[in-house]
Amino acid sequence: MTTPVLNKKCPICGKQAVLEYQPFCSKKCADIDLGRWLKGTYVVHTNETPEEEALKNSEQEDE
Ligand SMILES: [Zn+2]
């Protein structure tokens, strides 16, 4: 009994992809790719920090 394979390479590990998990070679690699994708979208929107008021308060210091 053989697993049907595709004429493609898994983008994660480079092995031959299988039909069931295309374009990956296994569920493991599919999960890895999904995890990377989710992390990539989660990292956005972290630049805004409420530090503006603190900066204004410290502007009064003379040199
Ligand atoms: Zn793989």
PDB file of N, CA, C and O and ligand atoms in Angstrom:
ATOM      1  N   MET A   1       0.850  -1.192   0.000  1.00  0.00           N
ATOM      2  CA  MET A   1       0.000   0.000   0.000  1.00  0.00           C
ATOM      3  C   MET A   1       0.886   1.242   0.000  1.00  0.00           C
ATOM      4  O   MET A   1       1.693   1.448   0.877  1.00  0.00           O
ATOM      5  N   THR A   2       0.748   2.058  -1.005  1.00  0.00           N
ATOM      6  CA  THR A   2       1.584   3.246  -1.114  1.00  0.00           C
ATOM      7  C   THR A   2       0.739   4.503  -1.019  1.00  0.00           C
ATOM      8  O   THR A   2      -0.417   4.515  -1.436  1.00  0.00           O
ATOM      9  N   THR A   3       1.360   5.535  -0.477  1.00  0.00           N
ATOM     10  CA  THR A   3       0.673   6.817  -0.387  1.00  0.00           C
ATOM     11  C   THR A   3       0.787   7.549  -1.714  1.00  0.00           C
ATOM     12  O   THR A   3       1.872   7.634  -2.270  1.00  0.00           O
ATOM     13  N   PRO A   4      -0.309   8.043  -2.234  1.00  0.00           N
ATOM     14  CA  PRO A   4      -0.236   8.810  -3.487  1.00  0.00           C
ATOM     15  C   PRO A   4       0.593  10.068  -3.308  1.00  0.00           C
ATOM     16  O   PRO A   4       0.361  10.848  -2.386  1.00  0.00           O
ATOM     17  N   VAL A   5       1.574  10.256  -4.147  1.00  0.00           N
ATOM     18  CA  VAL A   5       2.466  11.406  -4.027  1.00  0.00           C
ATOM     19  C   VAL A   5       2.261  12.347  -5.201  1.00  0.00           C
ATOM     20  O   VAL A   5       1.770  11.959  -6.258  1.00  0.00           O
ATOM     21  N   LEU A   6       2.680  13.572  -5.007  1.00  0.00           N
ATOM     22  CA  LEU A   6       2.569  14.580  -6.050  1.00  0.00           C
ATOM     23  C   LEU A   6       3.946  14.846  -6.637  1.00  0.00           C
ATOM     24  O   LEU A   6       4.963  14.557  -6.029  1.00  0.00           O
ATOM     25  N   ASN A   7       3.950  15.403  -7.798  1.00  0.00           N
ATOM     26  CA  ASN A   7       5.215  15.763  -8.426  1.00  0.00           C
ATOM     27  C   ASN A   7       5.665  17.142  -7.952  1.00  0.00           C
ATOM     28  O   ASN A   7       6.030  18.012  -8.714  1.00  0.00           O
ATOM     29  N   LYS A   8       5.619  17.319  -6.634  1.00  0.00           N
ATOM     30  CA  LYS A   8       6.009  18.592  -6.035  1.00  0.00           C
ATOM     31  C   LYS A   8       6.866  18.299  -4.828  1.00  0.00           C
ATOM     32  O   LYS A   8       6.822  17.196  -4.276  1.00  0.00           O
ATOM     33  N   LYS A   9       7.564  19.316  -4.367  1.00  0.00           N
ATOM     34  CA  LYS A   9       8.340  19.165  -3.143  1.00  0.00           C
ATOM     35  C   LYS A   9       7.705  19.961  -2.028  1.00  0.00           C
ATOM     36  O   LYS A   9       7.218  21.064  -2.220  1.00  0.00           O
ATOM     37  N   CYS A  10       7.726  19.377  -0.850  1.00  0.00           N
ATOM     38  CA  CYS A  10       7.207  20.048   0.330  1.00  0.00           C
ATOM     39  C   CYS A  10       7.999  21.338   0.583  1.00  0.00           C
ATOM     40  O   CYS A  10       9.221  21.295   0.665  1.00  0.00           O
ATOM     41  N   PRO A  11       7.319  22.486   0.689  1.00  0.00           N
ATOM     42  CA  PRO A  11       8.029  23.754   0.907  1.00  0.00           C
ATOM     43  C   PRO A  11       8.671  23.846   2.273  1.00  0.00           C
ATOM     44  O   PRO A  11       9.487  24.728   2.529  1.00  0.00           O
ATOM     45  N   ILE A  12       8.311  22.963   3.184  1.00  0.00           N
ATOM     46  CA  ILE A  12       8.877  23.004   4.532  1.00  0.00           C
ATOM     47  C   ILE A  12      10.168  22.204   4.605  1.00  0.00           C
ATOM     48  O   ILE A  12      11.196  22.690   5.054  1.00  0.00           O
ATOM     49  N   CYS A  13      10.130  20.953   4.180  1.00  0.00           N
ATOM     50  CA  CYS A  13      11.292  20.083   4.367  1.00  0.00           C
ATOM     51  C   CYS A  13      11.893  19.592   3.047  1.00  0.00           C
ATOM     52  O   CYS A  13      12.961  19.003   3.044  1.00  0.00           O
ATOM     53  N   GLY A  14      11.217  19.819   1.928  1.00  0.00           N
ATOM     54  CA  GLY A  14      11.791  19.447   0.638  1.00  0.00           C
ATOM     55  C   GLY A  14      11.508  18.017   0.210  1.00  0.00           C
ATOM     56  O   GLY A  14      11.943  17.593  -0.858  1.00  0.00           O
ATOM     57  N   LYS A  15      10.793  17.268   1.028  1.00  0.00           N
ATOM     58  CA  LYS A  15      10.424  15.913   0.614  1.00  0.00           C
ATOM     59  C   LYS A  15       9.290  15.962  -0.407  1.00  0.00           C
ATOM     60  O   LYS A  15       8.667  17.013  -0.605  1.00  0.00           O
ATOM     61  N   GLN A  16       9.022  14.811  -0.981  1.00  0.00           N
ATOM     62  CA  GLN A  16       7.961  14.771  -1.974  1.00  0.00           C
ATOM     63  C   GLN A  16       6.597  14.939  -1.313  1.00  0.00           C
ATOM     64  O   GLN A  16       6.298  14.308  -0.303  1.00  0.00           O
ATOM     65  N   ALA A  17       5.796  15.821  -1.854  1.00  0.00           N
ATOM     66  CA  ALA A  17       4.491  16.090  -1.268  1.00  0.00           C
ATOM     67  C   ALA A  17       3.523  14.952  -1.559  1.00  0.00           C
ATOM     68  O   ALA A  17       3.653  14.256  -2.558  1.00  0.00           O
ATOM     69  N   VAL A  18       2.558  14.785  -0.681  1.00  0.00           N
ATOM     70  CA  VAL A  18       1.537  13.760  -0.888  1.00  0.00           C
ATOM     71  C   VAL A  18       0.190  14.428  -1.154  1.00  0.00           C
ATOM     72  O   VAL A  18      -0.054  15.554  -0.748  1.00  0.00           O
ATOM     73  N   LEU A  19      -0.658  13.680  -1.816  1.00  0.00           N
ATOM     74  CA  LEU A  19      -1.942  14.238  -2.213  1.00  0.00           C
ATOM     75  C   LEU A  19      -2.770  14.690  -1.010  1.00  0.00           C
ATOM     76  O   LEU A  19      -3.391  15.743  -1.029  1.00  0.00           O
ATOM     77  N   GLU A  20      -2.724  13.902   0.036  1.00  0.00           N
ATOM     78  CA  GLU A  20      -3.579  14.179   1.190  1.00  0.00           C
ATOM     79  C   GLU A  20      -3.237  15.509   1.865  1.00  0.00           C
ATOM     80  O   GLU A  20      -4.114  16.200   2.366  1.00  0.00           O
ATOM     81  N   TYR A  21      -1.954  15.856   1.880  1.00  0.00           N
ATOM     82  CA  TYR A  21      -1.537  17.069   2.600  1.00  0.00           C
ATOM     83  C   TYR A  21      -0.921  18.101   1.672  1.00  0.00           C
ATOM     84  O   TYR A  21      -0.156  18.946   2.099  1.00  0.00           O
ATOM     85  N   GLN A  22      -1.229  18.022   0.391  1.00  0.00           N
ATOM     86  CA  GLN A  22      -0.608  18.938  -0.550  1.00  0.00           C
ATOM     87  C   GLN A  22      -0.767  20.389  -0.108  1.00  0.00           C
ATOM     88  O   GLN A  22      -1.793  20.737   0.478  1.00  0.00           O
ATOM     89  N   PRO A  23       0.195  21.269  -0.365  1.00  0.00           N
ATOM     90  CA  PRO A  23       1.442  20.946  -1.071  1.00  0.00           C
ATOM     91  C   PRO A  23       2.548  20.435  -0.146  1.00  0.00           C
ATOM     92  O   PRO A  23       3.720  20.550  -0.465  1.00  0.00           O
ATOM     93  N   PHE A  24       2.162  19.885   0.993  1.00  0.00           N
ATOM     94  CA  PHE A  24       3.152  19.432   1.966  1.00  0.00           C
ATOM     95  C   PHE A  24       3.301  17.920   1.916  1.00  0.00           C
ATOM     96  O   PHE A  24       2.520  17.222   1.278  1.00  0.00           O
ATOM     97  N   CYS A  25       4.273  17.416   2.659  1.00  0.00           N
ATOM     98  CA  CYS A  25       4.539  15.982   2.637  1.00  0.00           C
ATOM     99  C   CYS A  25       3.810  15.273   3.766  1.00  0.00           C
ATOM    100  O   CYS A  25       3.666  14.062   3.751  1.00  0.00           O
ATOM    101  N   SER A  26       3.372  16.017   4.757  1.00  0.00           N
ATOM    102  CA  SER A  26       2.734  15.388   5.914  1.00  0.00           C
ATOM    103  C   SER A  26       1.950  16.439   6.692  1.00  0.00           C
ATOM    104  O   SER A  26       2.120  17.645   6.480  1.00  0.00           O
ATOM    105  N   LYS A  27       1.137  15.963   7.607  1.00  0.00           N
ATOM    106  CA  LYS A  27       0.373  16.899   8.429  1.00  0.00           C
ATOM    107  C   LYS A  27       1.299  17.758   9.277  1.00  0.00           C
ATOM    108  O   LYS A  27       1.025  18.914   9.553  1.00  0.00           O
ATOM    109  N   LYS A  28       2.416  17.162   9.687  1.00  0.00           N
ATOM    110  CA  LYS A  28       3.372  17.895  10.495  1.00  0.00           C
ATOM    111  C   LYS A  28       3.852  19.154   9.775  1.00  0.00           C
ATOM    112  O   LYS A  28       3.865  20.240  10.340  1.00  0.00           O
ATOM    113  N   CYS A  29       4.244  18.985   8.525  1.00  0.00           N
ATOM    114  CA  CYS A  29       4.730  20.140   7.773  1.00  0.00           C
ATOM    115  C   CYS A  29       3.602  21.133   7.501  1.00  0.00           C
ATOM    116  O   CYS A  29       3.816  22.337   7.524  1.00  0.00           O
ATOM    117  N   ALA A  30       2.410  20.635   7.280  1.00  0.00           N
ATOM    118  CA  ALA A  30       1.280  21.539   7.080  1.00  0.00           C
ATOM    119  C   ALA A  30       1.038  22.362   8.334  1.00  0.00           C
ATOM    120  O   ALA A  30       0.778  23.569   8.263  1.00  0.00           O
ATOM    121  N   ASP A  31       1.160  21.732   9.489  1.00  0.00           N
ATOM    122  CA  ASP A  31       0.982  22.446  10.752  1.00  0.00           C
ATOM    123  C   ASP A  31       2.080  23.480  10.965  1.00  0.00           C
ATOM    124  O   ASP A  31       1.837  24.584  11.440  1.00  0.00           O
ATOM    125  N   ILE A  32       3.286  23.135  10.601  1.00  0.00           N
ATOM    126  CA  ILE A  32       4.405  24.077  10.741  1.00  0.00           C
ATOM    127  C   ILE A  32       4.142  25.331   9.908  1.00  0.00           C
ATOM    128  O   ILE A  32       4.294  26.451  10.378  1.00  0.00           O
ATOM    129  N   ASP A  33       3.706  25.108   8.690  1.00  0.00           N
ATOM    130  CA  ASP A  33       3.440  26.248   7.812  1.00  0.00           C
ATOM    131  C   ASP A  33       2.305  27.093   8.362  1.00  0.00           C
ATOM    132  O   ASP A  33       2.374  28.316   8.383  1.00  0.00           O
ATOM    133  N   LEU A  34       1.277  26.435   8.858  1.00  0.00           N
ATOM    134  CA  LEU A  34       0.142  27.164   9.425  1.00  0.00           C
ATOM    135  C   LEU A  34       0.590  27.977  10.635  1.00  0.00           C
ATOM    136  O   LEU A  34       0.203  29.124  10.813  1.00  0.00           O
ATOM    137  N   GLY A  35       1.426  27.382  11.467  1.00  0.00           N
ATOM    138  CA  GLY A  35       1.929  28.079  12.639  1.00  0.00           C
ATOM    139  C   GLY A  35       2.719  29.323  12.258  1.00  0.00           C
ATOM    140  O   GLY A  35       2.570  30.375  12.851  1.00  0.00           O
ATOM    141  N   ARG A  36       3.566  29.194  11.239  1.00  0.00           N
ATOM    142  CA  ARG A  36       4.338  30.359  10.788  1.00  0.00           C
ATOM    143  C   ARG A  36       3.410  31.455  10.297  1.00  0.00           C
ATOM    144  O   ARG A  36       3.602  32.620  10.584  1.00  0.00           O
ATOM    145  N   TRP A  37       2.403  31.046   9.570  1.00  0.00           N
ATOM    146  CA  TRP A  37       1.473  32.021   8.994  1.00  0.00           C
ATOM    147  C   TRP A  37       0.745  32.766  10.102  1.00  0.00           C
ATOM    148  O   TRP A  37       0.605  33.980  10.092  1.00  0.00           O
ATOM    149  N   LEU A  38       0.282  32.037  11.107  1.00  0.00           N
ATOM    150  CA  LEU A  38      -0.442  32.661  12.210  1.00  0.00           C
ATOM    151  C   LEU A  38       0.463  33.611  12.984  1.00  0.00           C
ATOM    152  O   LEU A  38       0.085  34.720  13.309  1.00  0.00           O
ATOM    153  N   LYS A  39       1.677  33.184  13.270  1.00  0.00           N
ATOM    154  CA  LYS A  39       2.624  34.052  13.973  1.00  0.00           C
ATOM    155  C   LYS A  39       2.861  35.330  13.194  1.00  0.00           C
ATOM    156  O   LYS A  39       2.916  36.411  13.748  1.00  0.00           O
ATOM    157  N   GLY A  40       3.014  35.190  11.891  1.00  0.00           N
ATOM    158  CA  GLY A  40       3.270  36.353  11.041  1.00  0.00           C
ATOM    159  C   GLY A  40       2.181  37.390  11.148  1.00  0.00           C
ATOM    160  O   GLY A  40       2.454  38.578  11.138  1.00  0.00           O
ATOM    161  N   THR A  41       0.938  36.940  11.290  1.00  0.00           N
ATOM    162  CA  THR A  41      -0.151  37.898  11.369  1.00  0.00           C
ATOM    163  C   THR A  41      -0.308  38.444  12.777  1.00  0.00           C
ATOM    164  O   THR A  41      -0.839  39.524  12.968  1.00  0.00           O
ATOM    165  N   TYR A  42       0.163  37.689  13.752  1.00  0.00           N
ATOM    166  CA  TYR A  42       0.006  38.145  15.133  1.00  0.00           C
ATOM    167  C   TYR A  42       1.030  39.208  15.520  1.00  0.00           C
ATOM    168  O   TYR A  42       0.813  39.990  16.423  1.00  0.00           O
ATOM    169  N   VAL A  43       2.166  39.255  14.839  1.00  0.00           N
ATOM    170  CA  VAL A  43       3.245  40.147  15.242  1.00  0.00           C
ATOM    171  C   VAL A  43       2.955  41.607  14.885  1.00  0.00           C
ATOM    172  O   VAL A  43       3.586  42.507  15.374  1.00  0.00           O
ATOM    173  N   VAL A  44       1.948  41.811  14.049  1.00  0.00           N
ATOM    174  CA  VAL A  44       1.636  43.172  13.623  1.00  0.00           C
ATOM    175  C   VAL A  44       0.957  43.959  14.747  1.00  0.00           C
ATOM    176  O   VAL A  44       0.494  43.395  15.722  1.00  0.00           O
ATOM    177  N   HIS A  45       0.935  45.256  14.620  1.00  0.00           N
ATOM    178  CA  HIS A  45       0.237  46.150  15.548  1.00  0.00           C
ATOM    179  C   HIS A  45       0.782  46.098  16.970  1.00  0.00           C
ATOM    180  O   HIS A  45       0.026  45.977  17.923  1.00  0.00           O
ATOM    181  N   THR A  46       2.084  46.176  17.141  1.00  0.00           N
ATOM    182  CA  THR A  46       2.625  46.226  18.501  1.00  0.00           C
ATOM    183  C   THR A  46       3.460  47.485  18.706  1.00  0.00           C
ATOM    184  O   THR A  46       4.152  47.622  19.687  1.00  0.00           O
ATOM    185  N   ASN A  47       3.387  48.419  17.766  1.00  0.00           N
ATOM    186  CA  ASN A  47       4.225  49.609  17.867  1.00  0.00           C
ATOM    187  C   ASN A  47       3.609  50.697  18.750  1.00  0.00           C
ATOM    188  O   ASN A  47       4.301  51.548  19.265  1.00  0.00           O
ATOM    189  N   GLU A  48       2.324  50.665  18.901  1.00  0.00           N
ATOM    190  CA  GLU A  48       1.686  51.751  19.630  1.00  0.00           C
ATOM    191  C   GLU A  48       1.773  51.524  21.138  1.00  0.00           C
ATOM    192  O   GLU A  48       1.146  50.650  21.696  1.00  0.00           O
ATOM    193  N   THR A  49       2.548  52.347  21.788  1.00  0.00           N
ATOM    194  CA  THR A  49       2.663  52.259  23.242  1.00  0.00           C
ATOM    195  C   THR A  49       2.301  53.609  23.845  1.00  0.00           C
ATOM    196  O   THR A  49       2.636  54.653  23.287  1.00  0.00           O
ATOM    197  N   PRO A  50       1.655  53.621  24.968  1.00  0.00           N
ATOM    198  CA  PRO A  50       1.194  54.879  25.584  1.00  0.00           C
ATOM    199  C   PRO A  50       2.317  55.631  26.268  1.00  0.00           C
ATOM    200  O   PRO A  50       2.278  55.895  27.453  1.00  0.00           O
ATOM    201  N   GLU A  51       3.332  56.009  25.504  1.00  0.00           N
ATOM    202  CA  GLU A  51       4.471  56.688  26.118  1.00  0.00           C
ATOM    203  C   GLU A  51       4.493  58.188  25.831  1.00  0.00           C
ATOM    204  O   GLU A  51       5.367  58.899  26.276  1.00  0.00           O
ATOM    205  N   GLU A  52       3.539  58.667  25.063  1.00  0.00           N
ATOM    206  CA  GLU A  52       3.583  60.080  24.673  1.00  0.00           C
ATOM    207  C   GLU A  52       3.455  61.006  25.881  1.00  0.00           C
ATOM    208  O   GLU A  52       4.131  62.004  25.993  1.00  0.00           O
ATOM    209  N   GLU A  53       2.607  60.679  26.797  1.00  0.00           N
ATOM    210  CA  GLU A  53       2.437  61.539  27.966  1.00  0.00           C
ATOM    211  C   GLU A  53       3.698  61.561  28.818  1.00  0.00           C
ATOM    212  O   GLU A  53       4.107  62.595  29.320  1.00  0.00           O
ATOM    213  N   ALA A  54       4.331  60.461  28.965  1.00  0.00           N
ATOM    214  CA  ALA A  54       5.559  60.399  29.741  1.00  0.00           C
ATOM    215  C   ALA A  54       6.634  61.275  29.088  1.00  0.00           C
ATOM    216  O   ALA A  54       7.377  61.971  29.771  1.00  0.00           O
ATOM    217  N   LEU A  55       6.685  61.279  27.774  1.00  0.00           N
ATOM    218  CA  LEU A  55       7.674  62.099  27.080  1.00  0.00           C
ATOM    219  C   LEU A  55       7.393  63.577  27.303  1.00  0.00           C
ATOM    220  O   LEU A  55       8.286  64.372  27.529  1.00  0.00           O
ATOM    221  N   LYS A  56       6.144  63.979  27.282  1.00  0.00           N
ATOM    222  CA  LYS A  56       5.805  65.387  27.482  1.00  0.00           C
ATOM    223  C   LYS A  56       6.214  65.852  28.877  1.00  0.00           C
ATOM    224  O   LYS A  56       6.695  66.946  29.068  1.00  0.00           O
ATOM    225  N   ASN A  57       6.024  65.024  29.862  1.00  0.00           N
ATOM    226  CA  ASN A  57       6.372  65.389  31.228  1.00  0.00           C
ATOM    227  C   ASN A  57       7.872  65.591  31.395  1.00  0.00           C
ATOM    228  O   ASN A  57       8.311  66.392  32.201  1.00  0.00           O
ATOM    229  N   SER A  58       8.668  64.880  30.643  1.00  0.00           N
ATOM    230  CA  SER A  58      10.102  64.975  30.823  1.00  0.00           C
ATOM    231  C   SER A  58      10.716  66.060  29.942  1.00  0.00           C
ATOM    232  O   SER A  58      11.908  66.305  29.993  1.00  0.00           O
ATOM    233  N   GLU A  59       9.902  66.749  29.162  1.00  0.00           N
ATOM    234  CA  GLU A  59      10.446  67.786  28.286  1.00  0.00           C
ATOM    235  C   GLU A  59      10.854  69.040  29.046  1.00  0.00           C
ATOM    236  O   GLU A  59      11.527  69.905  28.539  1.00  0.00           O
ATOM    237  N   GLN A  60      10.444  69.176  30.270  1.00  0.00           N
ATOM    238  CA  GLN A  60      10.718  70.400  31.025  1.00  0.00           C
ATOM    239  C   GLN A  60      12.149  70.483  31.514  1.00  0.00           C
ATOM    240  O   GLN A  60      12.602  71.537  31.936  1.00  0.00           O
ATOM    241  N   GLU A  61      12.878  69.412  31.450  1.00  0.00           N
ATOM    242  CA  GLU A  61      14.238  69.425  31.965  1.00  0.00           C
ATOM    243  C   GLU A  61      15.164  70.292  31.105  1.00  0.00           C
ATOM    244  O   GLU A  61      15.165  70.178  29.886  1.00  0.00           O
ATOM    245  N   ASP A  62      15.913  71.156  31.714  1.00  0.00           N
ATOM    246  CA  ASP A  62      16.885  71.974  30.969  1.00  0.00           C
ATOM    247  C   ASP A  62      18.215  71.250  30.867  1.00  0.00           C
ATOM    248  O   ASP A  62      18.512  70.368  31.659  1.00  0.00           O
ATOM    249  N   GLU A  63      19.012  71.713  29.938  1.00  0.00           N
ATOM    250  CA  GLU A  63      20.298  71.023  29.757  1.00  0.00           C
ATOM    251  C   GLU A  63      21.344  71.561  30.737  1.00  0.00           C
ATOM    252  O   GLU A  63      21.449  72.731  30.949  1.00  0.00           O
TER     253      GLU A  63
HETATM  254 ZN    ZN B   1       7.572  18.235   4.628  1.00  0.00          ZN
END
